[in-house]
Amino acid sequence: MTQVGEGQEASESAPQVMTFGAPTVGEILAERYELAEHINNDSAGRQVWRGVDVVLKRPVAVVLRYPGGDSAMEMLQAAVAASRVIHPSLVGVYDAIGEGERAYVVREWVDGESLREIVAEEPLDPTRTTTVAHAVAEAVAAMHATGMVHGNIHPGTVLIGDDGRVVLADARADSADTRETDIRAIGGVLYFALTGHWPHAEAGRSNLPDAVRDPAGAVAAPRQIRAGVPAYLGDLTMDLLDSRLALPAADVLAAELGRLDSATDEPYYEEAGPLRFLSGPRDTGAAVDPGGPRSEPQRATVRKIAAGVAGLLVIAVAGLVFGISALGNGGDTDDTAAPPSDVPATADSDPATGSANNGKPKNFAISANQVRIVDPSESQRNELEGADAVVDGNENTGWEPNGYKSANFGNLKPGMGILIDLGQPRTVSSVQVTLSDGGASAELRAGAADPGSSAAGDEQVLSSYKRVGDPFEAFDATKMSFTDFDPDQKYQYLLFFITEMPRTGDSQWPFKVGVQEIVVAGLS
């Protein structure tokens, strides 16, 4: 089988490196791991070998970087972190060794094929798709429970053994990866298993075929591509890929996929219909096309079973309180007695408005007059129009600065960005930015005021606003998620600032990138 290494995808055409001092068949590494066969090279140039642990007499996979040195430290650190999480659906990591001129990670060898190889022959049926996604979600939940993020979920790192075991390999999260990107990638795994296509913009760039899209760029639902996909499985897949929807935790997703997986052998589960945990469309201010692929109404966020259990608990508690009250009154009851006046309001209600408020983050509605372009340049300020397009709810429209001859805006300014005024101080939980192309570097900042749209004002914004979380450096995807907000602090002014642009334009002005959409979520 193809044991894909730590890169995003294995390169089918990558040649084996055979320079002087390179690893060779029969060589024994660390006096223990014998190299038996070179399998492939991943997209980052790391070699993947089938080897043998000559001490324990067992097969192993060796992911080897040559040359090594400081550049291999990230690979080794990721392997050490992954080795601390033990789960049946995670590939075991046995060793991580740096030898100066080369570094290598030794992990469990899995006899079988990757999901990528299997689906290349034919997409999976819905039952097998659910089983695969269930195992991946359980593996991710185990990592998230320890505070780790996988960061490398794609069809090449989902391995399916000849014995039917499904395992996830090669964690390599960096500062750009979050729990949210892991969950989105599970949605990508579902979509790929059902259709043979990988949704690039939603789940991460890949050399696999992109998702099928309508003329507006929206992803087509799996059942629009292939007959026989159950509605509940297609809806779940699309919900996980929809940036307007809040994502479940990995353990909640694993439980739901486990329920659907069990339904294969226990059909009575299906009588209640699929349990849904995702909210309806976020309030972006955009109209929903009733004829589009997502025209079906979204189901409520509360699970049916959880709601039923909660109802029973309420009845039981009410009965217990009533019984205690009756005993406290000597057993006498008065059917006409008024209820106590000091019963506390429920946690799901707002005492000021009486409206439901479950304390969950939601998207803020941001209008065109709440955003503007920040350009800290005195001489070249001709790119200040179009900020309204980044909050119009349409990822096919956006703002794009002029093209430049170098990534750092031609060395004319430190960068450009978009300032967002939330209207009042608010508790923010996340900011998601969709860009037109991958490869940009950017950061998020927060400040106390907007000094006004002028070169001096923009320079003041840049100097006074403080960075929120870590910046993205040459980020290889189009969706940046910022989540490192202080829950005890309120934010009103946010600045998304691009510091370097990727090479995507023409030969004269090759460096440019567009901001397609910005979504801010939190508590009002």
Coordinates of C-alpha atoms in Angstrom, one line a residue:
M1 CA 0.0 0.0 0.0
T2 CA 1.0 3.6 -0.3
Q3 CA 2.0 4.8 3.2
V4 CA 1.6 8.5 2.7
G5 CA 4.0 10.6 4.7
E6 CA 3.6 13.9 6.4
G7 CA 2.9 16.1 3.4
Q8 CA -0.6 17.1 2.4
E9 CA -0.7 14.6 -0.4
A10 CA 1.7 12.0 -1.8
S11 CA 3.3 12.9 -5.1
E12 CA 2.9 10.1 -7.6
S13 CA 5.7 11.4 -9.8
A14 CA 8.2 12.3 -7.1
P15 CA 11.4 10.5 -7.8
Q16 CA 13.4 8.6 -5.2
V17 CA 16.4 10.7 -4.0
M18 CA 19.6 8.8 -4.7
T19 CA 22.4 11.2 -3.9
F20 CA 25.6 10.3 -2.0
G21 CA 24.8 9.5 1.6
A22 CA 21.1 9.0 0.9
P23 CA 19.3 6.1 2.6
T24 CA 19.5 2.7 0.8
V25 CA 17.8 -0.6 1.0
G26 CA 19.3 -2.8 3.7
E27 CA 20.6 0.1 5.8
I28 CA 19.9 -0.1 9.5
L29 CA 19.0 3.1 11.2
A30 CA 19.7 3.7 14.9
E31 CA 21.0 0.1 15.0
R32 CA 17.4 -1.1 14.9
Y33 CA 15.3 -0.2 11.9
E34 CA 16.2 -1.8 8.6
L35 CA 15.1 -0.1 5.4
A36 CA 13.4 -2.7 3.2
E37 CA 11.6 -0.8 0.4
H38 CA 11.2 2.8 -0.7
I39 CA 7.4 3.3 -1.1
N40 CA 7.1 7.0 -2.2
N41 CA 7.9 10.6 -1.5
D42 CA 5.3 13.0 -0.1
S43 CA 4.7 16.5 -1.5
A44 CA 7.2 17.9 1.0
G45 CA 10.0 15.7 -0.3
R46 CA 10.0 13.3 2.7
Q47 CA 10.7 9.7 1.9
V48 CA 8.4 6.9 3.1
W49 CA 10.0 3.5 3.5
R50 CA 8.8 0.1 4.6
G51 CA 11.1 -1.1 7.2
V52 CA 11.7 -3.8 9.9
D53 CA 12.3 -3.4 13.6
V54 CA 15.1 -5.9 13.9
V55 CA 14.7 -6.0 17.7
L56 CA 11.0 -6.6 17.9
K57 CA 10.8 -8.4 14.5
R58 CA 7.9 -6.4 13.3
P59 CA 7.2 -4.3 10.2
V60 CA 7.4 -0.5 10.5
A61 CA 6.9 2.6 8.3
V62 CA 9.8 5.0 8.3
V63 CA 9.1 8.6 7.3
L64 CA 12.6 10.0 6.5
R65 CA 13.8 13.5 5.8
Y66 CA 17.1 13.9 4.0
P67 CA 18.8 16.2 4.6
G68 CA 17.6 16.8 8.2
G69 CA 18.9 19.4 10.6
D70 CA 16.9 22.3 11.9
S71 CA 14.4 22.1 9.1
A72 CA 13.2 18.6 10.3
M73 CA 12.6 19.8 13.9
E74 CA 8.9 20.4 13.2
M75 CA 8.4 16.9 11.9
L76 CA 10.1 15.4 14.9
Q77 CA 8.2 17.5 17.4
A78 CA 4.9 16.6 15.8
A79 CA 5.7 12.9 16.0
V80 CA 6.7 13.2 19.7
A81 CA 3.4 14.9 20.5
A82 CA 1.4 12.4 18.5
S83 CA 3.1 9.4 20.2
R84 CA 1.5 10.5 23.5
V85 CA -2.1 9.8 22.2
I86 CA -2.9 6.1 22.1
H87 CA -6.1 5.1 20.3
P88 CA -7.2 2.2 18.0
S89 CA -8.0 4.6 15.2
L90 CA -4.6 6.4 15.3
V91 CA -1.5 5.0 13.7
G92 CA 1.0 4.3 16.5
V93 CA 4.2 6.4 16.6
Y94 CA 7.2 4.4 17.8
D95 CA 10.2 6.6 17.5
A96 CA 11.5 10.0 16.3
I97 CA 15.2 10.5 15.7
G98 CA 17.3 13.3 14.4
E99 CA 20.8 12.5 13.2
G100 CA 21.9 15.9 11.8
E101 CA 22.2 15.0 8.1
R102 CA 18.8 13.2 8.2
A103 CA 15.8 12.8 10.5
Y104 CA 13.1 10.1 10.6
V105 CA 9.9 9.1 12.3
V106 CA 9.2 5.4 12.9
R107 CA 5.5 4.4 13.1
E108 CA 3.2 1.5 12.8
W109 CA 3.0 -0.2 9.4
V110 CA -0.6 -0.7 8.1
D111 CA -1.2 -3.4 5.6
G112 CA -3.9 -2.1 3.3
E113 CA -4.6 1.1 1.2
S114 CA -5.2 4.7 1.8
L115 CA -8.7 6.1 1.3
R116 CA -7.3 8.0 -1.7
E117 CA -6.2 4.8 -3.5
I118 CA -9.5 3.0 -2.7
V119 CA -11.8 5.9 -3.9
A120 CA -9.6 6.3 -7.1
E121 CA -11.1 3.0 -8.2
E122 CA -14.7 3.7 -7.0
P123 CA -16.4 5.9 -4.4
L124 CA -17.5 4.2 -1.2
D125 CA -21.1 3.2 -0.5
P126 CA -22.8 5.2 2.2
T127 CA -22.4 2.5 4.8
R128 CA -18.7 2.1 4.4
T129 CA -18.3 5.9 4.2
T130 CA -20.0 6.3 7.6
T131 CA -17.7 3.7 9.1
V132 CA -14.6 5.4 7.8
A133 CA -15.7 8.9 8.9
H134 CA -16.7 7.4 12.4
A135 CA -13.2 6.1 12.9
V136 CA -11.5 9.3 11.8
A137 CA -13.8 11.4 14.1
E138 CA -13.0 9.1 17.0
A139 CA -9.3 9.5 16.4
V140 CA -9.6 13.3 16.2
A141 CA -11.7 13.4 19.3
A142 CA -8.9 11.5 21.2
M143 CA -6.4 14.1 20.0
H144 CA -8.6 17.1 20.8
A145 CA -9.2 15.7 24.3
T146 CA -5.5 16.1 25.0
G147 CA -5.4 19.6 23.6
M148 CA -3.7 18.5 20.4
V149 CA -4.8 19.3 16.8
H150 CA -4.1 16.8 13.9
G151 CA -3.8 19.3 11.1
N152 CA -3.2 16.8 8.3
I153 CA -6.5 15.1 7.6
H154 CA -7.0 14.2 4.0
P155 CA -7.6 11.0 1.9
G156 CA -3.9 10.1 1.9
T157 CA -3.6 10.0 5.7
V158 CA -6.8 7.9 6.2
L159 CA -5.6 4.3 6.0
I160 CA -7.8 1.3 5.6
G161 CA -6.2 -2.0 6.6
D162 CA -6.8 -5.3 5.0
D163 CA -8.5 -6.4 8.2
G164 CA -11.0 -3.5 7.9
R165 CA -9.4 -1.3 10.6
V166 CA -9.5 2.4 9.7
V167 CA -6.7 4.6 11.1
L168 CA -5.5 8.2 10.8
A169 CA -1.8 8.8 10.3
D170 CA 0.8 11.6 10.3
A171 CA -0.4 14.4 12.6
R172 CA 1.5 17.6 11.8
A173 CA -0.5 20.6 13.1
D174 CA 1.1 24.0 13.1
S175 CA -0.1 27.4 14.3
A176 CA -2.5 27.8 11.4
D177 CA -4.4 24.6 12.2
T178 CA -7.3 24.5 14.7
R179 CA -9.9 22.1 15.9
E180 CA -12.3 23.7 13.4
T181 CA -10.0 22.9 10.5
D182 CA -9.9 19.3 11.7
I183 CA -13.7 19.1 11.7
R184 CA -14.0 20.7 8.3
A185 CA -11.5 18.1 7.0
I186 CA -13.7 15.3 8.3
G187 CA -16.5 16.8 6.2
G188 CA -14.0 16.7 3.3
V189 CA -13.3 13.0 4.0
L190 CA -17.1 12.3 3.8
Y191 CA -17.4 14.3 0.6
F192 CA -14.4 12.6 -1.0
A193 CA -15.5 9.1 0.0
L194 CA -19.0 9.6 -1.5
T195 CA -18.0 11.5 -4.7
G196 CA -14.3 11.1 -5.4
H197 CA -13.8 14.9 -5.2
W198 CA -12.1 17.0 -2.5
P199 CA -13.6 20.4 -1.6
H200 CA -10.5 22.6 -1.8
A201 CA -11.8 25.9 -0.5
E202 CA -13.7 24.3 2.4
A203 CA -11.3 21.5 3.5
G204 CA -7.8 22.6 2.3
R205 CA -5.9 22.7 -0.9
S206 CA -5.0 19.4 -2.6
N207 CA -4.0 17.9 -5.9
L208 CA -7.2 15.8 -5.9
P209 CA -10.1 16.9 -8.1
D210 CA -12.0 19.8 -6.6
A211 CA -15.6 19.5 -5.5
V212 CA -18.3 19.8 -8.1
R213 CA -19.6 23.3 -8.0
D214 CA -22.5 25.3 -9.5
P215 CA -22.0 28.4 -11.6
A216 CA -21.9 30.5 -8.4
G217 CA -19.1 28.4 -7.0
A218 CA -21.3 26.6 -4.4
V219 CA -20.4 23.0 -3.6
A220 CA -22.9 20.5 -5.1
A221 CA -24.4 18.1 -2.6
P222 CA -23.2 14.5 -2.9
R223 CA -26.7 13.2 -3.9
Q224 CA -26.6 15.7 -6.8
I225 CA -23.5 13.9 -8.1
R226 CA -24.3 10.3 -7.2
A227 CA -27.5 8.5 -6.8
G228 CA -28.2 6.5 -3.7
V229 CA -26.6 8.9 -1.1
P230 CA -29.0 9.1 1.9
A231 CA -30.3 12.6 2.6
Y232 CA -29.2 12.6 6.2
L233 CA -25.6 11.6 5.2
G234 CA -25.5 14.2 2.4
D235 CA -26.8 16.9 4.7
L236 CA -24.3 16.1 7.4
T237 CA -21.5 16.3 4.9
M238 CA -22.7 19.7 3.6
D239 CA -23.2 21.1 7.1
L240 CA -19.6 20.3 8.0
L241 CA -18.4 22.1 4.9
D242 CA -20.6 25.1 5.4
S243 CA -18.7 28.1 6.9
R244 CA -21.9 29.7 7.9
L245 CA -22.7 26.9 10.4
A246 CA -21.2 26.4 13.9
L247 CA -19.3 23.2 14.1
P248 CA -19.7 20.4 16.7
A249 CA -16.9 19.2 18.9
A250 CA -15.1 16.1 17.6
D251 CA -16.5 13.9 20.3
V252 CA -20.1 15.0 19.5
L253 CA -19.5 14.4 15.8
A254 CA -18.0 11.0 16.6
A255 CA -21.1 10.1 18.6
E256 CA -23.4 11.1 15.8
L257 CA -21.4 9.1 13.2
G258 CA -21.3 6.2 15.6
R259 CA -25.1 6.3 15.9
L260 CA -25.4 6.3 12.1
D261 CA -22.7 3.6 11.8
S262 CA -24.6 1.4 14.3
A263 CA -27.9 1.9 12.3
T264 CA -26.5 -0.5 9.7
D265 CA -27.0 -3.4 12.2
E266 CA -29.7 -1.9 14.2
P267 CA -32.3 -0.4 11.8
Y268 CA -34.6 0.7 14.6
Y269 CA -32.4 3.7 15.1
E270 CA -33.5 5.0 11.7
E271 CA -37.1 5.2 12.8
A272 CA -36.4 8.5 14.6
G273 CA -34.5 10.0 11.7
P274 CA -31.0 11.4 11.7
L275 CA -30.1 13.4 14.8
R276 CA -28.7 16.8 13.9
F277 CA -26.5 19.1 16.0
L278 CA -25.6 21.9 13.6
S279 CA -27.4 25.2 13.6
G280 CA -29.2 26.8 10.7
P281 CA -27.6 29.3 8.3
R282 CA -25.7 32.0 10.1
D283 CA -27.1 35.5 9.9
T284 CA -24.9 37.0 7.2
G285 CA -27.5 39.4 5.9
A286 CA -27.5 37.5 2.6
A287 CA -30.7 36.2 1.0
V288 CA -30.9 32.4 0.7
D289 CA -31.6 31.2 -2.8
P290 CA -34.6 28.9 -2.4
G291 CA -33.7 27.0 -5.6
G292 CA -30.1 26.3 -4.6
P293 CA -28.6 23.0 -3.5
R294 CA -29.0 24.1 0.2
S295 CA -32.7 25.0 0.0
E296 CA -33.9 22.4 2.5
P297 CA -34.6 23.9 5.9
Q298 CA -32.0 23.4 8.5
R299 CA -33.0 21.3 11.5
A300 CA -32.8 22.6 15.1
T301 CA -29.5 22.5 17.0
V302 CA -30.8 20.4 19.8
R303 CA -30.6 16.6 19.4
K304 CA -34.0 14.8 19.6
I305 CA -32.8 12.3 22.1
A306 CA -31.1 15.0 24.3
A307 CA -34.3 17.0 24.2
G308 CA -36.4 14.0 25.2
V309 CA -34.0 13.2 28.1
A310 CA -34.1 16.9 29.2
G311 CA -37.8 16.9 29.1
L312 CA -38.0 13.8 31.3
L313 CA -35.5 15.3 33.8
V314 CA -37.6 18.5 34.0
I315 CA -40.7 16.4 34.8
A316 CA -38.8 14.3 37.4
V317 CA -37.3 17.4 39.1
A318 CA -40.8 19.1 39.1
G319 CA -42.3 16.0 40.7
L320 CA -39.5 15.9 43.3
V321 CA -40.0 19.5 44.2
F322 CA -43.7 19.1 44.4
G323 CA -43.3 16.0 46.7
I324 CA -40.9 17.8 49.0
S325 CA -43.2 20.8 49.2
A326 CA -46.1 18.5 50.1
L327 CA -44.1 16.8 52.8
G328 CA -43.0 20.2 54.2
N329 CA -46.7 21.2 54.5
G330 CA -47.6 18.1 56.5
G331 CA -48.8 16.3 53.4
D332 CA -51.6 18.7 52.7
T333 CA -51.8 20.1 49.2
D334 CA -53.7 23.0 47.9
D335 CA -54.6 22.8 44.2
T336 CA -55.3 26.6 44.2
A337 CA -52.0 27.7 45.7
A338 CA -50.0 30.1 43.5
P339 CA -46.5 29.0 42.4
P340 CA -43.6 30.5 44.3
S341 CA -42.5 33.9 43.0
D342 CA -38.8 33.3 43.4
V343 CA -38.3 30.5 40.9
P344 CA -35.2 31.4 39.0
A345 CA -35.4 32.0 35.3
T346 CA -34.0 29.2 33.0
A347 CA -30.5 29.5 31.7
D348 CA -31.9 29.6 28.2
S349 CA -33.8 32.9 28.6
D350 CA -32.8 36.5 28.7
P351 CA -34.4 38.2 31.7
A352 CA -34.3 41.5 30.0
T353 CA -36.0 40.5 26.8
G354 CA -37.5 37.2 27.6
S355 CA -36.0 35.8 24.4
A356 CA -34.0 32.6 24.1
N357 CA -30.3 32.9 24.7
N358 CA -28.4 29.6 24.9
G359 CA -25.0 31.4 25.3
K360 CA -23.6 30.0 22.1
P361 CA -21.6 32.2 19.7
K362 CA -23.4 33.4 16.6
N363 CA -22.4 35.4 13.6
F364 CA -22.6 39.2 14.0
A365 CA -24.5 41.1 11.3
I366 CA -22.0 43.5 9.8
S367 CA -23.1 46.2 7.4
A368 CA -21.1 48.0 4.7
N369 CA -20.6 51.1 6.8
Q370 CA -18.9 49.1 9.5
V371 CA -15.9 48.1 7.4
R372 CA -13.2 50.1 5.6
I373 CA -9.8 49.6 4.0
V374 CA -6.7 50.4 6.0
D375 CA -3.7 51.6 3.8
P376 CA -0.8 53.1 5.8
S377 CA 0.7 54.7 2.8
E378 CA 0.8 58.5 2.1
S379 CA 1.6 58.3 -1.6
Q380 CA -0.5 55.4 -3.0
R381 CA -4.0 55.3 -1.6
N382 CA -6.0 54.3 -4.7
E383 CA -7.2 50.9 -3.4
L384 CA -9.8 52.0 -0.8
E385 CA -13.0 51.0 -2.5
G386 CA -14.9 47.7 -2.2
A387 CA -14.7 46.9 1.5
D388 CA -18.5 46.3 1.5
A389 CA -18.1 43.2 -0.6
V390 CA -16.3 41.3 2.3
V391 CA -19.4 41.4 4.4
D392 CA -22.1 40.8 1.8
G393 CA -22.4 37.0 2.5
N394 CA -21.1 36.1 -0.9
E395 CA -17.7 34.5 -1.2
N396 CA -17.7 35.0 -4.9
T397 CA -17.3 38.8 -4.4
G398 CA -14.7 40.6 -2.4
W399 CA -12.0 43.3 -2.2
E400 CA -8.7 43.0 -4.0
P401 CA -5.8 45.4 -3.8
N402 CA -3.7 46.2 -6.9
G403 CA -1.1 43.8 -8.1
Y404 CA 2.5 44.3 -7.0
K405 CA 5.9 43.2 -8.1
S406 CA 6.8 41.6 -4.8
A407 CA 5.0 39.8 -2.1
N408 CA 5.5 42.7 0.5
F409 CA 3.4 45.2 -1.5
G410 CA 6.4 46.3 -3.6
N411 CA 8.2 47.3 -0.4
L412 CA 6.0 50.5 -0.5
K413 CA 4.1 49.8 2.7
P414 CA 3.9 47.2 5.5
G415 CA 0.7 45.8 4.1
M416 CA -3.1 46.5 3.7
G417 CA -6.1 45.3 5.5
I418 CA -9.8 45.8 6.5
L419 CA -10.9 47.4 9.7
I420 CA -14.2 46.2 11.2
D421 CA -16.3 48.2 13.7
L422 CA -18.6 45.9 15.5
G423 CA -20.7 48.9 16.7
Q424 CA -20.2 48.3 20.4
P425 CA -17.8 46.3 22.6
R426 CA -18.6 42.6 22.2
T427 CA -17.4 39.2 23.3
V428 CA -15.7 37.7 20.2
S429 CA -15.1 34.0 19.8
S430 CA -13.8 33.7 16.2
V431 CA -13.0 35.6 13.0
Q432 CA -13.0 33.6 9.8
V433 CA -11.5 35.2 6.6
T434 CA -11.9 33.7 3.2
L435 CA -9.2 34.7 0.6
S436 CA -9.2 34.2 -3.1
D437 CA -5.9 32.3 -3.1
G438 CA -3.6 30.4 -0.7
G439 CA -0.1 31.5 0.2
A440 CA -0.8 34.8 1.9
S441 CA 0.6 36.0 5.2
A442 CA -1.8 37.9 7.5
E443 CA -2.6 38.8 11.1
L444 CA -5.5 40.0 13.2
R445 CA -5.3 43.0 15.5
A446 CA -7.7 44.7 17.9
G447 CA -7.8 48.3 19.1
A448 CA -9.8 50.7 21.1
A449 CA -10.9 53.3 18.5
D450 CA -10.9 54.1 14.8
P451 CA -9.0 57.4 14.3
G452 CA -10.4 57.9 10.8
S453 CA -9.7 57.0 7.2
S454 CA -6.5 58.9 6.3
A455 CA -2.9 57.9 5.9
A456 CA -2.1 59.2 9.4
G457 CA -5.1 57.5 10.9
D458 CA -4.2 54.2 9.3
E459 CA -0.7 54.5 10.6
Q460 CA -2.1 55.1 14.1
V461 CA -4.3 52.0 13.7
L462 CA -1.3 49.9 12.8
S463 CA 0.8 51.2 15.6
S464 CA -1.8 51.1 18.4
Y465 CA -3.7 47.9 17.6
K466 CA -2.5 44.8 19.4
R467 CA -2.2 41.4 17.7
V468 CA -4.7 38.7 18.5
G469 CA -3.1 35.2 18.5
D470 CA -0.4 34.2 16.1
P471 CA 0.0 35.4 12.5
F472 CA -0.4 33.2 9.4
E473 CA 2.8 32.9 7.4
A474 CA 2.5 31.9 3.8
F475 CA -0.7 30.0 4.6
D476 CA -1.4 27.4 2.0
A477 CA -5.2 27.4 2.3
T478 CA -7.9 30.1 1.6
K479 CA -9.7 30.2 5.0
M480 CA -7.9 31.7 8.0
S481 CA -9.6 31.3 11.4
F482 CA -8.6 33.4 14.4
T483 CA -9.8 32.0 17.7
D484 CA -7.4 33.2 20.3
F485 CA -9.7 35.8 21.9
D486 CA -9.8 36.6 25.6
P487 CA -13.3 35.5 26.9
D488 CA -13.1 38.2 29.6
Q489 CA -12.4 41.0 27.2
K490 CA -14.7 42.8 24.8
Y491 CA -13.7 43.9 21.3
Q492 CA -15.2 46.6 19.1
Y493 CA -12.5 47.4 16.5
L494 CA -10.7 44.5 14.6
L495 CA -8.2 44.8 11.9
F496 CA -7.5 42.0 9.4
F497 CA -4.1 42.9 7.9
I498 CA -2.3 41.3 5.0
T499 CA 1.5 41.5 5.2
E500 CA 2.5 39.4 2.2
M501 CA 0.6 38.3 -0.9
P502 CA 1.1 35.1 -3.0
R503 CA 2.1 35.0 -6.6
T504 CA -1.2 34.7 -8.4
G505 CA -1.3 37.6 -10.9
D506 CA 0.1 38.3 -14.4
S507 CA 3.8 38.6 -15.3
Q508 CA 3.8 42.4 -14.8
W509 CA 2.0 42.5 -11.4
P510 CA 2.3 38.9 -10.2
F511 CA 1.6 39.3 -6.5
K512 CA -2.1 39.8 -5.4
V513 CA -4.8 38.3 -3.3
G514 CA -8.5 39.1 -2.7
V515 CA -10.4 39.1 0.6
Q516 CA -13.7 37.4 -0.3
E517 CA -15.5 37.3 3.0
I518 CA -15.0 38.1 6.7
V519 CA -17.3 36.5 9.3
V520 CA -17.1 37.5 13.0
A521 CA -18.8 35.3 15.6
G522 CA -19.3 35.8 19.3
L523 CA -21.8 36.8 22.0
S524 CA -23.7 40.1 21.8

